[in-house]
Short mmCIF file of C-alpha atoms in Angstrom, two decimals:
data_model
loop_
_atom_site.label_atom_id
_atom_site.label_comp_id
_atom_site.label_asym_id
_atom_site.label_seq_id
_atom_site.Cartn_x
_atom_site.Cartn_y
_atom_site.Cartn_z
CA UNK A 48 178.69 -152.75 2.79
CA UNK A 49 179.21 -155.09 5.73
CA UNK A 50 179.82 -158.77 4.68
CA UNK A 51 178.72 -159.83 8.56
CA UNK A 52 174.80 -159.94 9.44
CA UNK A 53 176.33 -158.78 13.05
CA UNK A 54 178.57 -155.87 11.44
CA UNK A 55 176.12 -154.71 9.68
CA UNK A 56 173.56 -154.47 12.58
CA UNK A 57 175.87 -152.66 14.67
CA UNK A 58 175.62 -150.22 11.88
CA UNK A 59 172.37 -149.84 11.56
CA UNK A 60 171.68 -150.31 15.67
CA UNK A 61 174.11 -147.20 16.65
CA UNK A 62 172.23 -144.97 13.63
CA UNK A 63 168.96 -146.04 15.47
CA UNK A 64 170.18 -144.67 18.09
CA UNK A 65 171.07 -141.35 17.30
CA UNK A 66 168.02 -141.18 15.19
CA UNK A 67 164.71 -143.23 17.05
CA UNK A 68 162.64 -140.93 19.50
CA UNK A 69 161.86 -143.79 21.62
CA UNK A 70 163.39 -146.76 22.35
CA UNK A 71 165.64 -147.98 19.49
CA UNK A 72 166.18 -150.84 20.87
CA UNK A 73 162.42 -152.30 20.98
CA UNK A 74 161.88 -154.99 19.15
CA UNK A 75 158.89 -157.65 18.33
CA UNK A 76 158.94 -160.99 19.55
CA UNK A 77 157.25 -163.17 17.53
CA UNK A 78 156.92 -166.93 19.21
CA UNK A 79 154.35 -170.32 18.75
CA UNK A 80 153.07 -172.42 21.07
CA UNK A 81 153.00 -175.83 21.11
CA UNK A 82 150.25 -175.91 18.54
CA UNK A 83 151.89 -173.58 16.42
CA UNK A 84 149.43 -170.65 17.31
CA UNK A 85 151.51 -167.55 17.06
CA UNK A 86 151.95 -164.76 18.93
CA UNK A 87 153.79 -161.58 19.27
CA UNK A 88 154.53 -158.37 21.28
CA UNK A 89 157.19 -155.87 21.78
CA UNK A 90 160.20 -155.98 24.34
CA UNK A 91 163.54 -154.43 24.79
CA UNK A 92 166.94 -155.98 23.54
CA UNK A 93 169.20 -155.66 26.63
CA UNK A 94 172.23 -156.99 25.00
CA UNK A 95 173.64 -158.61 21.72
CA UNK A 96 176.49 -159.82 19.47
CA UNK A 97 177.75 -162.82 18.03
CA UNK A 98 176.60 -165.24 20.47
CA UNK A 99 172.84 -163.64 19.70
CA UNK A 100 169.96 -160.90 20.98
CA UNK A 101 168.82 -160.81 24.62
CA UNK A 102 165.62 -160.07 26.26
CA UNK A 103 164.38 -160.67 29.74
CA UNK A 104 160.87 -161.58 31.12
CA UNK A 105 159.15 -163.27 33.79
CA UNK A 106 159.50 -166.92 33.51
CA UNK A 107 155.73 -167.81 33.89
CA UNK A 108 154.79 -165.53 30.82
CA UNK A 109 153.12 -166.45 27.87
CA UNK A 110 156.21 -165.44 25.59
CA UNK A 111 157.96 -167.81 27.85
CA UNK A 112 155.76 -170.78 27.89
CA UNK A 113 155.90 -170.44 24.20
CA UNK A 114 159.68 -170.49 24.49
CA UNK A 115 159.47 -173.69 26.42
CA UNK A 116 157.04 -175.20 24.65
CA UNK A 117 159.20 -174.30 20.95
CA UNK A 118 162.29 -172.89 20.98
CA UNK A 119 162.18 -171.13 17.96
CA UNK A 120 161.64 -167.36 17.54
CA UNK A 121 161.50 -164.28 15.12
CA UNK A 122 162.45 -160.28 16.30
CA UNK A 123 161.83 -157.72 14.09
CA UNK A 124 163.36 -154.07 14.45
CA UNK A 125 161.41 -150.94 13.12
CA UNK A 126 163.42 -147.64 12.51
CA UNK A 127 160.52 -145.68 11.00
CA UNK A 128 162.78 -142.52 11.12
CA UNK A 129 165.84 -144.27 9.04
CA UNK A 130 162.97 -146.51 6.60
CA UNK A 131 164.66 -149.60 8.04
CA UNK A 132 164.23 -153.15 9.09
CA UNK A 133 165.77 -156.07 10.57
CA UNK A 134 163.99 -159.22 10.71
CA UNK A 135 165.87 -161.77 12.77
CA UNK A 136 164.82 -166.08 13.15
CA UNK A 137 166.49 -168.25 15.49
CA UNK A 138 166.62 -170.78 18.50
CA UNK A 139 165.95 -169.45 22.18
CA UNK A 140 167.85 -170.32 24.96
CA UNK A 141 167.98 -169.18 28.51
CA UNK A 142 170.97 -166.53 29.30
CA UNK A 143 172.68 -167.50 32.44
CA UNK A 144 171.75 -166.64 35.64
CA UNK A 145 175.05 -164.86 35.89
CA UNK A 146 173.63 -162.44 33.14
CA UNK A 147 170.34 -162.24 34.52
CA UNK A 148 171.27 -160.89 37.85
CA UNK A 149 174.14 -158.67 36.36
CA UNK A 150 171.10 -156.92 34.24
CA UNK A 151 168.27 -156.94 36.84
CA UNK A 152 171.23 -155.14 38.99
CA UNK A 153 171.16 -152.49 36.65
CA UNK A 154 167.26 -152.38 36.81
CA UNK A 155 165.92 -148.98 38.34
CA UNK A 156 164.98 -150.16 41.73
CA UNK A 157 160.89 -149.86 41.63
CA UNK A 158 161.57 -151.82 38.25
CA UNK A 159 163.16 -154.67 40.45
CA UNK A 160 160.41 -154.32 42.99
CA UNK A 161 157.68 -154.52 40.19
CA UNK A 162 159.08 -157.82 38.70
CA UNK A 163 158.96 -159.35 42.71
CA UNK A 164 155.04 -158.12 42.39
CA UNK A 165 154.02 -158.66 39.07
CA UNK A 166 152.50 -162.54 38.03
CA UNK A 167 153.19 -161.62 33.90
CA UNK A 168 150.24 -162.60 31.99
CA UNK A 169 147.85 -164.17 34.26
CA UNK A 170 144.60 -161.89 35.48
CA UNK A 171 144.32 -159.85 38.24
CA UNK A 172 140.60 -158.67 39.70
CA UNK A 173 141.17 -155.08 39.36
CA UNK A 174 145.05 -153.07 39.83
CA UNK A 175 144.83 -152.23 43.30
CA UNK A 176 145.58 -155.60 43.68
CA UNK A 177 148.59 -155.31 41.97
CA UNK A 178 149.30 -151.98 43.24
CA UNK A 179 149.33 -153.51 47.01
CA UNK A 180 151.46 -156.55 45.76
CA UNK A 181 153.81 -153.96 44.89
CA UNK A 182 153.68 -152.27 48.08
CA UNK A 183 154.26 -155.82 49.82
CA UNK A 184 157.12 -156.08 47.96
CA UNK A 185 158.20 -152.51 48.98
CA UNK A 186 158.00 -153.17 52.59
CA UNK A 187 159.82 -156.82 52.48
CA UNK A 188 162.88 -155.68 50.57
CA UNK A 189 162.90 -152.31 52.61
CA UNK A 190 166.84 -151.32 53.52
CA UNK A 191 168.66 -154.22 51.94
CA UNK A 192 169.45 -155.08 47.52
CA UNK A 193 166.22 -156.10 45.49
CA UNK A 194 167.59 -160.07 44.29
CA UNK A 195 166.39 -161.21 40.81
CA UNK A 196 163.35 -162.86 41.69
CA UNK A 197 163.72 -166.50 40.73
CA UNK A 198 161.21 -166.51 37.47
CA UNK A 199 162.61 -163.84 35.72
CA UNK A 200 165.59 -164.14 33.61
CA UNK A 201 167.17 -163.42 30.73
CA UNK A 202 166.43 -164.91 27.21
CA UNK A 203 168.97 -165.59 23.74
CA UNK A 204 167.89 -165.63 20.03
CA UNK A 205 170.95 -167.58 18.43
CA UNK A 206 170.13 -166.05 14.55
CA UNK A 207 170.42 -168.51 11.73
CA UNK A 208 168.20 -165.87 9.35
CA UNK A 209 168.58 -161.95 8.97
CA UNK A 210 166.95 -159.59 6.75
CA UNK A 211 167.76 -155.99 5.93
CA UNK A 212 165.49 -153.86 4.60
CA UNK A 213 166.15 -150.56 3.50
CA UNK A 214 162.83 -148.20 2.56
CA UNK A 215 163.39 -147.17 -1.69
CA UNK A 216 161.86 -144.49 -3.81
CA UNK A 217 158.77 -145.70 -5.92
CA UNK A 218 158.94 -149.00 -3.64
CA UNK A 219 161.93 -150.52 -5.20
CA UNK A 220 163.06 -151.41 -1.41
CA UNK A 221 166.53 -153.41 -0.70
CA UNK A 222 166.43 -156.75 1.23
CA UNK A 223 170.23 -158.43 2.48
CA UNK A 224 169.44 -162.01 3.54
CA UNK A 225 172.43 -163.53 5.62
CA UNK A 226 172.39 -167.65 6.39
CA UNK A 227 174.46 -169.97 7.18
CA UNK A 228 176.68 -170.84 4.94
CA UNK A 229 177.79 -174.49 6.33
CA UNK A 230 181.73 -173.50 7.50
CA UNK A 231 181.26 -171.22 10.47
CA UNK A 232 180.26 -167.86 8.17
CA UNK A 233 177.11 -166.23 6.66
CA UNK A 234 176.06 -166.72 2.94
CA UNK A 235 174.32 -163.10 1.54
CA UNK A 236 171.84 -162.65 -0.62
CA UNK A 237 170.02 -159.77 -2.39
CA UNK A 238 166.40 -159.83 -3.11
CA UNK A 239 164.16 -156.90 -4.34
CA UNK A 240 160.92 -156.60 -4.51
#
């Protein structure tokens, strides 16, 4: 039993791993507007450890004009194939861009051409449109390094809230809550159903 919310999702995270068909490191990102109206949808955690989880998007999303508008946000991890959950709450910052182009580097290069073409969340008249935006894109960056376009970046949940859960027989599941427990540590709790 891991007295650190962080040791403890290591744990879990690397058994995910082995275990997950797909993606083990998907996650949902819940976030609120301005007028609280919530919203979520699944990305990809990219990195993470004590300094928090990190995502990246396009800048001019919804997720992120929810970020800017209230920097508060909630992930939640699904292993159906280990009956296991993390819930995660926390402020959002922006990684730095030092991050964000050391991960977009990384990026499969018609995935770094596709962020150049794509306009996140905001319509399109049919997808040859974007289809030829991406071709554009092709043809301009042609011979020479795909740079991180300049709104798309990286994004950091900073948890002060986890929850475990752990799947039990006859639904008698397990929940670890870690806070803050004022002096630079976590404070656990137990709850049950």
């Amino acid at each position: 039993m891991a007295d650190d919310p962080f040791t403890l999702f290591d744990r879990w995270f690397a058994e995910a791993r082995d275990s997950e068909p797909n993606d083990p490191n998907a996650m949902a990102l819940a976030t609120a507007d301005a007028h609280g109206r919530p919203s979520v949808r699944m990305v990809l955690l990219k990195g993470h450890g004590p300094d928090g989880f990190v995502f990246y998007t396009n800048r001019g999303s919804r997720k992120a004009g929810d970020l800017a508008a209230n920097a508060q946000a909630a992930l939640l991890f699904h292993w159906k194939s280990l009956r296991r959950q993390i819930r995660i709450e926390g402020v959002v910052n922006h990684a730095t861009d030092e991050e964000s182009d050391a991960y977009f580097a990384t990026r499969g290069r018609d995935s770094q051409l596709g962020a150049w073409a794509s306009e996140q969340s905001r319509p399109l008249d049919d997808r040859a449109t974007f289809e030829a935006r991406f071709e554009e894109v092709k043809a301009r960056f042609d011979g020479q390094d795909v740079p991180r376009p300049p709104n798309w970046g990286g994004y950091r949940v900073t948890p002060d809230h986890f929850e475990f859960w752990h799947d039990r027989a006859h639904r008698l599941h397990e929940r670890r809550i870690f806070t803050p427990d004022g002096r630079g540590g976590w404070r656990e709790g137990l709850l049950f159903p």
